PDB file of C-alpha atoms in Angstrom:
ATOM      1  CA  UNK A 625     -53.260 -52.762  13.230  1.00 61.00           C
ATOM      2  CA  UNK A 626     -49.081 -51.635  13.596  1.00 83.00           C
ATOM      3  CA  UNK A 627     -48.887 -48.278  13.034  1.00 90.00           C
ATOM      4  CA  UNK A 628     -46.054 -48.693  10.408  1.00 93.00           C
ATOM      5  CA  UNK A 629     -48.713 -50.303   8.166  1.00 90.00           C
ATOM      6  CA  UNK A 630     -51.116 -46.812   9.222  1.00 91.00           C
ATOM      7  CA  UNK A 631     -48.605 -44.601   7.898  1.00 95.00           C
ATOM      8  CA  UNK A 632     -47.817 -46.903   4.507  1.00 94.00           C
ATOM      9  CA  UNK A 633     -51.621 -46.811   3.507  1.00 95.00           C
ATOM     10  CA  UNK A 634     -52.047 -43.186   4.417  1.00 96.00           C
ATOM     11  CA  UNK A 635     -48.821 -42.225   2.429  1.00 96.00           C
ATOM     12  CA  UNK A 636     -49.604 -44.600  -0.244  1.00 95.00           C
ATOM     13  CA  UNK A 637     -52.734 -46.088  -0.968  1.00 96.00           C
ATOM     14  CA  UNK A 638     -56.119 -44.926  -2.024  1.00 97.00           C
ATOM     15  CA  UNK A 639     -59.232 -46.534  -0.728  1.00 98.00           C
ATOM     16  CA  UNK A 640     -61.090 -48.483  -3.103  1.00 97.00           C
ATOM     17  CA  UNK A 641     -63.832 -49.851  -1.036  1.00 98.00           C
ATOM     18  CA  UNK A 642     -64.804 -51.074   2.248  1.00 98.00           C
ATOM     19  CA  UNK A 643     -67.229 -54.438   2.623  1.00 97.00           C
ATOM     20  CA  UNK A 644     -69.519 -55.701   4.902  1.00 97.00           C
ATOM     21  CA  UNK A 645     -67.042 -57.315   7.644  1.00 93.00           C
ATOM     22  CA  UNK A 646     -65.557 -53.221   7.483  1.00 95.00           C
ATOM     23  CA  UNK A 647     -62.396 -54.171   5.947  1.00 96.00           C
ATOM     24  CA  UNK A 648     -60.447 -51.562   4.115  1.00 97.00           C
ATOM     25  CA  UNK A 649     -59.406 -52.021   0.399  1.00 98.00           C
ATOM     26  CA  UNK A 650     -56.601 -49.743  -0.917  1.00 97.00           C
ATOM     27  CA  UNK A 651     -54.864 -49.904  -4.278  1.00 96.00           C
ATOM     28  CA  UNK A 652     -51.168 -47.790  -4.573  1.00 95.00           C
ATOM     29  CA  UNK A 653     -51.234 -44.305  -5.701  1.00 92.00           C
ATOM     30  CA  UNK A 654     -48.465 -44.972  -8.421  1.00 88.00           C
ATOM     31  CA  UNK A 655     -48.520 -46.600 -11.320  1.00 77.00           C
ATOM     32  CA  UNK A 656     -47.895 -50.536 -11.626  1.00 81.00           C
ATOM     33  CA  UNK A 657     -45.090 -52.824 -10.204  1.00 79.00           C
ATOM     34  CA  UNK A 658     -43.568 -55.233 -12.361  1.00 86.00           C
ATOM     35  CA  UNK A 659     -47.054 -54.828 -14.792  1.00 87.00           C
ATOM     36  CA  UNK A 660     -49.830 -55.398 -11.927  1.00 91.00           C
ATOM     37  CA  UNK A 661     -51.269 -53.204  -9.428  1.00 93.00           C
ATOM     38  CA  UNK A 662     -50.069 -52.702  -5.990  1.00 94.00           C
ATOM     39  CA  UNK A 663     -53.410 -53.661  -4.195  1.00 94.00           C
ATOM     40  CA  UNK A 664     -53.834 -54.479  -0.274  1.00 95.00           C
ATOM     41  CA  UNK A 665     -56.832 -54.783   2.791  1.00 94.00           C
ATOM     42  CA  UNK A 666     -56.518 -53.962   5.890  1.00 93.00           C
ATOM     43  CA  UNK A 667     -58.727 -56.356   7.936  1.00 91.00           C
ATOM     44  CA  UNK A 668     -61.001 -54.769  10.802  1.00 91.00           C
ATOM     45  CA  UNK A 669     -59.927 -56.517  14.621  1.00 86.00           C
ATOM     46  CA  UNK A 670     -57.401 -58.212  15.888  1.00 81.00           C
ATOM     47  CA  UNK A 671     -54.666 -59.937  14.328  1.00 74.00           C
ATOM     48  CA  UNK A 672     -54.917 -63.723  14.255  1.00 76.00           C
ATOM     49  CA  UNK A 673     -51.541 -64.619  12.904  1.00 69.00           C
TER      50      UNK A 673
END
């Protein structure tokens, strides 16, 4: 995980959830963008791309 992407999620998002595989689900801390929500995961391991 880049620690550019640590400080994003920590700064703004709030986590939603977490599933069996321990990957993190956060949603944004502000309000919508563009009418949706701002949603992201961060996946647990290594990086395959």
């Amino acid at each position: 995980m880049y620690i550019g992407t640590m400080i994003y999620t920590w700064l703004n998002g709030v986590l939603v959830g977490t599933d069996q595989f321990g990957n993190r689900y956060y949603r944004a801390r502000k309000g919508k963008l563009y009418g949706r929500e701002r949603r992201w995961v961060l996946f647990r391991g290594d990086v395959e791309a």
